[in-house]
Short mmCIF file of C-alpha atoms in Angstrom, two decimals:
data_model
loop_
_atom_site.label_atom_id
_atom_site.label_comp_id
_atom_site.label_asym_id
_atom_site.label_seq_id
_atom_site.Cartn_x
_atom_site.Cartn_y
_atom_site.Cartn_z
CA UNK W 6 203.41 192.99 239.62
CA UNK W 7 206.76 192.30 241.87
CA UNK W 8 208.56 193.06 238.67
CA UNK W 9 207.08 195.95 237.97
CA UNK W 10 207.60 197.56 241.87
CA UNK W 11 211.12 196.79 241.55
CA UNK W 12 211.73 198.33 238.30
CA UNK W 13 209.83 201.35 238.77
CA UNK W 14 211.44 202.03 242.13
CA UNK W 15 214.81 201.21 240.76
CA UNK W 16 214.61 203.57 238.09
CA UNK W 17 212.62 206.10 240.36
CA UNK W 18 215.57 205.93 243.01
CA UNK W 19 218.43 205.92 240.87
CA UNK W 20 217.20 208.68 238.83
CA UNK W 21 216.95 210.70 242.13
CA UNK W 22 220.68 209.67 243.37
CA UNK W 23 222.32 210.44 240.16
CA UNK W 24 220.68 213.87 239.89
CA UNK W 25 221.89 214.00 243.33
CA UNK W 26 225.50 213.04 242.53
CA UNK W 27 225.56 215.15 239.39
CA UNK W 28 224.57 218.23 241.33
CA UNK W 29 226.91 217.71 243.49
CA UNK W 30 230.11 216.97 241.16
CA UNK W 31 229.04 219.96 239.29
CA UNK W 32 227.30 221.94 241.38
CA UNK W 33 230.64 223.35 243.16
CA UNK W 34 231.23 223.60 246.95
CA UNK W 35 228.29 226.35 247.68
CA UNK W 36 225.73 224.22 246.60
CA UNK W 37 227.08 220.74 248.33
CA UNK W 38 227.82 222.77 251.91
CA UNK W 39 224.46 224.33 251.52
CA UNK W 40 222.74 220.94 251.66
CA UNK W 41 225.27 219.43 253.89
CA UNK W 42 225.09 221.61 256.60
CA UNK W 43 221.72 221.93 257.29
CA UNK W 44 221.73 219.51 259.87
CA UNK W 45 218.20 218.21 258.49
CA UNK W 46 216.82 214.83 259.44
CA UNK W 47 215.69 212.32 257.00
CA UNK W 48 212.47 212.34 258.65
CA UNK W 49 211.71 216.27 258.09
CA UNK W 50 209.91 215.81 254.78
CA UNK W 51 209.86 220.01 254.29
CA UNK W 52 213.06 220.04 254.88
CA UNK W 53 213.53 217.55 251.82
CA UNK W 54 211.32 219.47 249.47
CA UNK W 55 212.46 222.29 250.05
CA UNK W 56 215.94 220.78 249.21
CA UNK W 57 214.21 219.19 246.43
CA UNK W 58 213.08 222.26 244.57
CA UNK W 59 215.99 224.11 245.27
CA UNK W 60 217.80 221.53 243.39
CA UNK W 61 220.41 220.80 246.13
CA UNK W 62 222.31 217.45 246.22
CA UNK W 63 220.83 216.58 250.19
CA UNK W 64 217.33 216.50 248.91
CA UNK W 65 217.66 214.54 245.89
CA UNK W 66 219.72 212.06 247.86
CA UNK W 67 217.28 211.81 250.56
CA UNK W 68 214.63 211.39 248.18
CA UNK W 69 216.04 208.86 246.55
CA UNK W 70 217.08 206.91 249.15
CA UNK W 71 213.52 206.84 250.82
CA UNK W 72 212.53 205.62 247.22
CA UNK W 73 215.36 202.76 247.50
CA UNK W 74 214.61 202.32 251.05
CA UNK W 75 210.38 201.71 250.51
CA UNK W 76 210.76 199.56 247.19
CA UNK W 77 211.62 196.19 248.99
CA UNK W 78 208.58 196.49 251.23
CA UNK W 79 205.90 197.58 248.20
CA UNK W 80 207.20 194.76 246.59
CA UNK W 81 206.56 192.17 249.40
CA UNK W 82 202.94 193.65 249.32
CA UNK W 83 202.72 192.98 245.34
CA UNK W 84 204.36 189.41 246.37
CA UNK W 85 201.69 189.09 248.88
CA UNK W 86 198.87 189.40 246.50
CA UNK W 87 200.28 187.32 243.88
CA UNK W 88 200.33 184.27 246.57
CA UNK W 89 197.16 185.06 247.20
CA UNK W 90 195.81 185.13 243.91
CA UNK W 91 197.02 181.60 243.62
CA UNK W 92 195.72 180.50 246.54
CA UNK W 93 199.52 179.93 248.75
CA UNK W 94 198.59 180.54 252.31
CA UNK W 95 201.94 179.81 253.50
CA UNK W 96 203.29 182.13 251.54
CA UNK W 97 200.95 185.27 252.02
CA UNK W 98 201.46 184.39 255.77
CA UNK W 99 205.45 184.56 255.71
CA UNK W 100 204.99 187.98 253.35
CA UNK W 101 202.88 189.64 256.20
CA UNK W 102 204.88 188.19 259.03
CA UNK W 103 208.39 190.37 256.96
CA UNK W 104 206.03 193.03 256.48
CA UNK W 105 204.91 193.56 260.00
CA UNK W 106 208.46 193.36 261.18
CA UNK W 107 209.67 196.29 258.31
CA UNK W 108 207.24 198.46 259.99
CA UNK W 109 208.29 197.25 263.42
CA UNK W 110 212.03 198.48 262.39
CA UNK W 111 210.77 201.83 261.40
CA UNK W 112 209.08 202.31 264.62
CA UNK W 113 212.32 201.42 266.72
CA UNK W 114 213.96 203.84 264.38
CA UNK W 115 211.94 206.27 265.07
CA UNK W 116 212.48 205.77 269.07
CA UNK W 117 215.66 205.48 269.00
CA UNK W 118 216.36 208.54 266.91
CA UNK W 119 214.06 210.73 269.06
CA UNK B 15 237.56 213.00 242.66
CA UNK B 16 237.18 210.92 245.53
CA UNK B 17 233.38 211.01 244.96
CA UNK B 18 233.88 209.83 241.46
CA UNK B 19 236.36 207.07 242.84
CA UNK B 20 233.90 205.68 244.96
CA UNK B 21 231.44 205.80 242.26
CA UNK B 22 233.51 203.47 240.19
CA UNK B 23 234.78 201.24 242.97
CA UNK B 24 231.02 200.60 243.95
CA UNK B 25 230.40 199.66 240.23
CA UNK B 26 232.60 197.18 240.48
CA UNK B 27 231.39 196.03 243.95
CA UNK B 28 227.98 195.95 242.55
CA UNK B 29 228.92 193.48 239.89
CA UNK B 30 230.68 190.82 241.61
CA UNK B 31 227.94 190.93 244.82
CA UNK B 32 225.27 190.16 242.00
CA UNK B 33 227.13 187.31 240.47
CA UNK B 34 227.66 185.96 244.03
CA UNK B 35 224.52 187.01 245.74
CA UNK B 36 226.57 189.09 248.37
CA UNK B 37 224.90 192.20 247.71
CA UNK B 38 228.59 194.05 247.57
CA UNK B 39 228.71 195.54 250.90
CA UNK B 40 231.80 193.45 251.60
CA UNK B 41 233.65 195.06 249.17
CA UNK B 42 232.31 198.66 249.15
CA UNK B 43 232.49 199.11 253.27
CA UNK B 44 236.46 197.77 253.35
CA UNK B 45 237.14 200.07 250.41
CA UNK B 46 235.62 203.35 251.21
CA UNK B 47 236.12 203.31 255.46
CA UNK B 48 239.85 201.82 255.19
CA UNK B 49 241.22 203.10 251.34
CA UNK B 50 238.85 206.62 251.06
CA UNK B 51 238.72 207.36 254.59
CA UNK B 52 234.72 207.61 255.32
CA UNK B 53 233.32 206.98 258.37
CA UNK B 54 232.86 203.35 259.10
CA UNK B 55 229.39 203.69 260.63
CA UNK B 56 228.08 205.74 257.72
CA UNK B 57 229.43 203.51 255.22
CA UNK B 58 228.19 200.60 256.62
CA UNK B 59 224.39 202.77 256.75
CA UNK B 60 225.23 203.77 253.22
CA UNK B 61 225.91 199.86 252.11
CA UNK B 62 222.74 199.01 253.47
CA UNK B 63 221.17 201.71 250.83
CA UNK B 64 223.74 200.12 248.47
CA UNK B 65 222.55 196.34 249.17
CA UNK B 66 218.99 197.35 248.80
CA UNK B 67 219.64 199.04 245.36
CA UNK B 68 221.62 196.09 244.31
CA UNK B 69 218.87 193.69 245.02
CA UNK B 70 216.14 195.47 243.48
CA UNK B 71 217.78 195.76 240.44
CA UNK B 72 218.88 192.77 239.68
CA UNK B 73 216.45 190.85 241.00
CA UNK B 74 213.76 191.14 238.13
CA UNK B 75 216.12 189.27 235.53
CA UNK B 76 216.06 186.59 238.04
CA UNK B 77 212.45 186.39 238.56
CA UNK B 78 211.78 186.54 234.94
CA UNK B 79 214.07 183.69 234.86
CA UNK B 80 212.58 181.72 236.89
CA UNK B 81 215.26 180.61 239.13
CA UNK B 82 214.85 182.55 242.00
CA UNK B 83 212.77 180.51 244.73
CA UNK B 84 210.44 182.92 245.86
CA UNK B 85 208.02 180.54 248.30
CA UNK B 86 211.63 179.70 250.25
CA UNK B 87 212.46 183.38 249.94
CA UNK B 88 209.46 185.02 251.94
CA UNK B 89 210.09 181.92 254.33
CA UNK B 90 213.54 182.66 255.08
CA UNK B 91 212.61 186.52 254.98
CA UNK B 92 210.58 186.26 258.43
CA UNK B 93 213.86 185.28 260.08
CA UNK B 94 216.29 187.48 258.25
CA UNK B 95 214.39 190.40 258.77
CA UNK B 96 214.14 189.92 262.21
CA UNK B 97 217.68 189.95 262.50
CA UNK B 98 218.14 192.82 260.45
CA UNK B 99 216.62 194.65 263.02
CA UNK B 100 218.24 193.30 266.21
CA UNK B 101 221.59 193.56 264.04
CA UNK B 102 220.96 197.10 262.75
CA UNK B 103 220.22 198.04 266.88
CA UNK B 104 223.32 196.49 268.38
CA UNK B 105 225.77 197.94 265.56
CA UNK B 106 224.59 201.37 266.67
CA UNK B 107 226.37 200.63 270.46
CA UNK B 108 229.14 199.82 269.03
CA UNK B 109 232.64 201.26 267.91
CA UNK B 110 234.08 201.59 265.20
CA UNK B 111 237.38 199.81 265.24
CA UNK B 112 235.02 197.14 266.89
CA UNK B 113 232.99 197.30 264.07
CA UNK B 114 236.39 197.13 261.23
CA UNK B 115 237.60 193.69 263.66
CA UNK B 116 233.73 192.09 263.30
CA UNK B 117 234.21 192.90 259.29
CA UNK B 118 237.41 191.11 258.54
CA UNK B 119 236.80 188.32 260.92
CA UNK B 120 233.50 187.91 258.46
CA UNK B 121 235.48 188.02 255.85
CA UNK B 122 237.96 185.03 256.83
CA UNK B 123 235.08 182.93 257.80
CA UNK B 124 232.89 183.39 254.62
CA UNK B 125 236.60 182.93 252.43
CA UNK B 126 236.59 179.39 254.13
CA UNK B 127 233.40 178.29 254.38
CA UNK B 128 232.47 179.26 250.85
CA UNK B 129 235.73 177.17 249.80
CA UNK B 130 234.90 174.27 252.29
CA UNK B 131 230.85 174.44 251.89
CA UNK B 132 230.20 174.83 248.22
CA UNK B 133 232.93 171.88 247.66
CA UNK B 134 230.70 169.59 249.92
CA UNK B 135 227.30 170.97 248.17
CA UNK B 136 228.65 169.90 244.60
CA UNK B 137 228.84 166.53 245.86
CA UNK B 138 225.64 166.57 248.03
CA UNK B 139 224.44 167.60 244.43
CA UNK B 140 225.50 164.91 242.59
CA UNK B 141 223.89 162.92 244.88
CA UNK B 142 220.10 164.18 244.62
CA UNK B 143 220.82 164.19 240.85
CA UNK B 144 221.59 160.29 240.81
CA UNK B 145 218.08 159.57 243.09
CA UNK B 146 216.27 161.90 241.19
CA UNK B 147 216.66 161.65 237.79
CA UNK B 148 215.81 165.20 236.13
CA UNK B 149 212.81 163.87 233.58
CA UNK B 150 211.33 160.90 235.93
CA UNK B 151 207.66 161.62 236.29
CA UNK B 152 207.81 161.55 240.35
CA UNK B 153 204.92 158.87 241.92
CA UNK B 154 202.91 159.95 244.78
CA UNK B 155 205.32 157.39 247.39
CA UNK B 156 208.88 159.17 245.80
CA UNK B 157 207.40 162.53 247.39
CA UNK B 158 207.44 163.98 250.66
CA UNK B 159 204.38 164.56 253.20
CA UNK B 160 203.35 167.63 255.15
CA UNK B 161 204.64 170.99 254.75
CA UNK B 162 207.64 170.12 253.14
CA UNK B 163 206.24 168.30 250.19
CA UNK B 164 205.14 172.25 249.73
CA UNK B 165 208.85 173.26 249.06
CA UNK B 166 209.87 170.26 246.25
CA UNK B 167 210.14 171.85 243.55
CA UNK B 168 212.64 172.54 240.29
CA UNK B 169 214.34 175.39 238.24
CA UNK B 170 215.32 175.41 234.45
CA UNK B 171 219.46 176.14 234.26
CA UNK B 172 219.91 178.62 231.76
CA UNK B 173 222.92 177.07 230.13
CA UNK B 174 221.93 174.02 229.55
CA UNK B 175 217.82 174.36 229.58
CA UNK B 176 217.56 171.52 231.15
CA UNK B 177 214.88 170.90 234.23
CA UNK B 178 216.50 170.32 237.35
CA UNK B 179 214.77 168.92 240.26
CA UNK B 180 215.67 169.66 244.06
CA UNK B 181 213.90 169.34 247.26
CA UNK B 182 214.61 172.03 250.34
CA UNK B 183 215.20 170.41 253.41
CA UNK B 184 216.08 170.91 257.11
CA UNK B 185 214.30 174.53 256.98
CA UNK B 186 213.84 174.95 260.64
CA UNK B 187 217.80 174.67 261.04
CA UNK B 188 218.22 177.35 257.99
CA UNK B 189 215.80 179.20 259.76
CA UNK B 190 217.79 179.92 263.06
CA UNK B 191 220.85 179.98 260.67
CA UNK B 192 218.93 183.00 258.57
CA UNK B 193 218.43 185.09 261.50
CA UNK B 194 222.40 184.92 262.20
CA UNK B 195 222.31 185.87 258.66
CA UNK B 196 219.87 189.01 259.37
CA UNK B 197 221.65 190.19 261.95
CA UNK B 198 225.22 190.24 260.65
CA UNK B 199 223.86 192.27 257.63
CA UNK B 200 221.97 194.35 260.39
CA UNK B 201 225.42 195.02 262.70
CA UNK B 202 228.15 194.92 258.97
CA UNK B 203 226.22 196.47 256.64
CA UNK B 204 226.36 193.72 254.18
CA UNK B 205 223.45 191.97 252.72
CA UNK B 206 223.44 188.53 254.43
CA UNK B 207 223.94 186.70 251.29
CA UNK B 208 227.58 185.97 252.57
CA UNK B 209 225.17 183.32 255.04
CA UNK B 210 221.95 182.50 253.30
CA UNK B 211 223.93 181.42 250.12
CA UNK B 212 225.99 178.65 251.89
CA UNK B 213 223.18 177.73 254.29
CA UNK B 214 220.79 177.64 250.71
CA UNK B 215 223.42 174.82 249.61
CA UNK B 216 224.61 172.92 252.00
CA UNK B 217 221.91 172.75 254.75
CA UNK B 218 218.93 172.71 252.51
CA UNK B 219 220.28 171.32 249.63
CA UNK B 220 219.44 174.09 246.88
CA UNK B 221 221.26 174.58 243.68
CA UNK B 222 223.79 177.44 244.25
CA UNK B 223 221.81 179.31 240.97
CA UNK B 224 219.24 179.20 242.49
CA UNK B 225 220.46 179.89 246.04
CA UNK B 226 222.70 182.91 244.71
CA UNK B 227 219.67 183.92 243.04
CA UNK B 228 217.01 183.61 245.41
CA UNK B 229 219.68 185.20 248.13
CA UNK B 230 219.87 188.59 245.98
CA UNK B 231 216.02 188.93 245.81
CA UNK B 232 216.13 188.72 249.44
CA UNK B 233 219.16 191.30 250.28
CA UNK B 234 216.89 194.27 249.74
CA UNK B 235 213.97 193.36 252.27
CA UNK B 236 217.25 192.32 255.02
CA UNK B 237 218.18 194.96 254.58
CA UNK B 238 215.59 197.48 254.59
CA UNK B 239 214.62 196.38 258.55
CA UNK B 240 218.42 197.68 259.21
CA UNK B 241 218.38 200.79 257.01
CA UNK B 242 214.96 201.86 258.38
CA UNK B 243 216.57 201.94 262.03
CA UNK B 244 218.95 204.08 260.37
CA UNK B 245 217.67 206.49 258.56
CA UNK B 246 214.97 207.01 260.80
CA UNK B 247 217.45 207.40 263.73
CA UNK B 248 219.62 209.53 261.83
CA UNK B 249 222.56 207.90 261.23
CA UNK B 250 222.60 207.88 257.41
CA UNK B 251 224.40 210.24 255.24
CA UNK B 252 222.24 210.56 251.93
CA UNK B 253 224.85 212.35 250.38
CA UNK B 254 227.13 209.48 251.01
CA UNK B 255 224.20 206.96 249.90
CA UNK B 256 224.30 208.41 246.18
CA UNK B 257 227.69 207.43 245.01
CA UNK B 258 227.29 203.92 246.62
CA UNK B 259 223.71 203.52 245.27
CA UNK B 260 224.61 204.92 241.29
CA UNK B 261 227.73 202.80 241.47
CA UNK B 262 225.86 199.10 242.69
CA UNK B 263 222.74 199.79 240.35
CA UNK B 264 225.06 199.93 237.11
CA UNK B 265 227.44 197.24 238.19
CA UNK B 266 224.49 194.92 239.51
CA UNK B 267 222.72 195.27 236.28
CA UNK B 268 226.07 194.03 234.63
CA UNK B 269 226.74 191.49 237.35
CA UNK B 270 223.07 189.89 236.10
CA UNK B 271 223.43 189.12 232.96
CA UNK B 272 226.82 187.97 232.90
CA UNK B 273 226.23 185.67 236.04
CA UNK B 274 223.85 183.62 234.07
CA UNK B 275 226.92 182.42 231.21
CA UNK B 276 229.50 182.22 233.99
CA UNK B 277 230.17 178.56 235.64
CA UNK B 278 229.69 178.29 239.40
CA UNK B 279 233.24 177.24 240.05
CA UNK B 280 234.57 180.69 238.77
CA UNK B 281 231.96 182.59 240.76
CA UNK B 282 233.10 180.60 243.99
CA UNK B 283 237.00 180.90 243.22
CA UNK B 284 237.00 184.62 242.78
CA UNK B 285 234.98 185.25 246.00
CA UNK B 286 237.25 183.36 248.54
CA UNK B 287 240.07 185.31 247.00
CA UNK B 288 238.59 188.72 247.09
CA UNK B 289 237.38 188.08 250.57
CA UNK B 290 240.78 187.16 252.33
CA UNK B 291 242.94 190.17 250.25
CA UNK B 292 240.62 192.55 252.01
CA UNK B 293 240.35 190.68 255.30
CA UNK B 294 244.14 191.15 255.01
CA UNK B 295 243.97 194.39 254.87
CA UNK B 296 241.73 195.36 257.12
CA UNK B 297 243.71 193.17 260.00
CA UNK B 298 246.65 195.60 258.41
CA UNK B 299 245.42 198.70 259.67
CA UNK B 300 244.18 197.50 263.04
CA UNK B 301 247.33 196.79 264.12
#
């Protein structure tokens, strides 16, 4: 199951970056200073679809990035269930403990950025 | 054409951090702030992307493998993490020919203590091999009690297919040693692998395959807790990220399956060398 999370997220991610990074190498200056400029945050997930269906570089990239960014911590909950499965309690206690601190990051992010 | 350049230097950045466990950042941060002229902070923001991507991709070959310790992996993970977010906090406060200083200095110290560690672990290696011979059936005295008799365990070498035993020890020490590691990836924008892979070998004793291994499936989650402060505090360019991600997924998936046919001696040799000639370099432009 681990496996799988981190394949499907690597492909899911990197498909999303190197549409980004074609669009951009091909797309010509309008279409990377249209993205670019916005001045959108990561966090403003209409921003990113809107990018998104427009085709612009920005919101492939962010896309793909959040997809990057989340696929460690799905794959700690897969881990998490495979310990438990075989009965490791040590080891479904050390995946929560990382898991509980990835969410702690993201809410310092969050503060700090605001 | 620059983005194209730093496409293909992060391919090759991606390769050598896989064979070596260092996730890359070490090469791709030096290469695009001081040679391509980005921003040091977003590079290092768009490393941590690059680490991540690195990780994840090569990490399945490993697991599949069997090599990579996973039980000492989520261990070590609680106190990387944490450091990966107290890293990725301070490196926001800080500046960014501070930042360039912190990176070569890294550099000189992991050049010498890979060269100075891994020669001490090949010998501290020998030595478990000669107590522990690979196919003695182990008797209930020869093991150890409590919570660490949880961590004895073995890993098949790929060359050779031969079983080979090893036992982790001193884990509280690697512990405190693993959040240094978290937060240097946290502050540099590397993956900590630079720390965990020498602390793997020569504090607790674990094969360097399988500590190289077991370091690169735990670069991504290090470095997630410092790219989440990040991105969510807007300090990451994603536009930045793609280059840097494309590059280390295509050279990590080449890094993977040539590190398996590639003797540990080479893998340590080119490291130190890369490591000082950008160290160098950096120090070069400070002045």
């Amino acid at each position: 199951m681990t496996r799988g999370v981190l394949h499907v997220g690597t492909l899911v991610g990197g498909a999303c970056l190197l549409l980004a990074l074609v669009l951009e190498v091909v797309g010509g200056p309008g279409v990377v200073e249209a993205s670019a400029g916005t001045g959108s945050s990561l966090l403003d997930v209409p921003a990113i679809a809107a990018s998104v269906v427009g085709l612009h570089p920005w919101g492939w990239s962010a896309l793909g990035v959040w997809v990057v960014i989340a696929t460690p911590g799905i794959a700690l909950v897969a881990t998490a269930l495979e310990f438990r499965a075989i009965g490791d309690r040590w080891a479904v206690g050390a995946t929560l403990a990382t898991i509980a601190l990835l969410v702690l990051s993201l809410g310092v992010g969050l503060v700090r950025g605001s | 054409m620059t983005l194209l350049l730093a496409c293909a230097v992060c391919v090759a950045a991606g390769t050598f951090g896989s064979m070596v466990g260092i996730g890359g950042g070490l090469i791709i941060i030096p290469v695009l702030s001081q040679v391509l002229g980005y921003d040091i902070k977003l590079t290092i923001a768009a490393s941590l992307i690059g680490v991540i991507a690195g990780s994840i991709s090569a990490s399945p070959r490993f697991l599949a493998a069997g090599i990579a310790d996973r039980r000492l992996a989520v261990t070590l993970l609680v106190a990387t993490v944490a450091g990966g977010l107290t890293g990725g906090l301070t490196g926001s406060f800080l500046d960014e020919r501070t930042l360039a200083f912190l990176l070569a200095t890294l550099l000189v110290l992991v050049a010498i203590q890979m060269a100075f560690v891994l020669r001490r672990s090949r010998a501290h290696a020998s030595k478990q091999a000669a107590e522990e011979p690979s196919t003695a059936v182990r008797t209930r005295a020869d093991r150890p009690t409590g919570r660490m008799a949880a961590f004895d365990t073995h890993y098949v070498e790929p060359r050779t297919g031969q079983e080979v035993p090893y036992r982790v020890e001193r884990l509280g020490p690697a512990l405190g040693v693993s959040f240094v590691a978290g937060n240097v990836s946290g502050l540099l924008g590397v993956g900590g692998g630079v720390i965990n892979v020498p602390t793997m070998t020569s504090i607790m004793g674990v094969p360097l395959r399988v500590a190289t291994t077991t370091s690169t499936l735990m670069l991504g989650a290090t470095a997630m807790s410092s790219a989440l402060v990040n991105a969510a505090g807007g300090r990451l360019d994603p536009l930045l990220a793609a280059p840097v991600v494309v590059g280390v997924l295509v050279g990590s998936r080449l890094g993977a399956r040539v590190s398996l046919a590639v003797s540990q001696d080479v893998l340590r040799a080119v490291f130190v060398i890369v490591a000082l000639v950008f160290a160098v370099q950096t120090y070069g432009r400070l002045l």
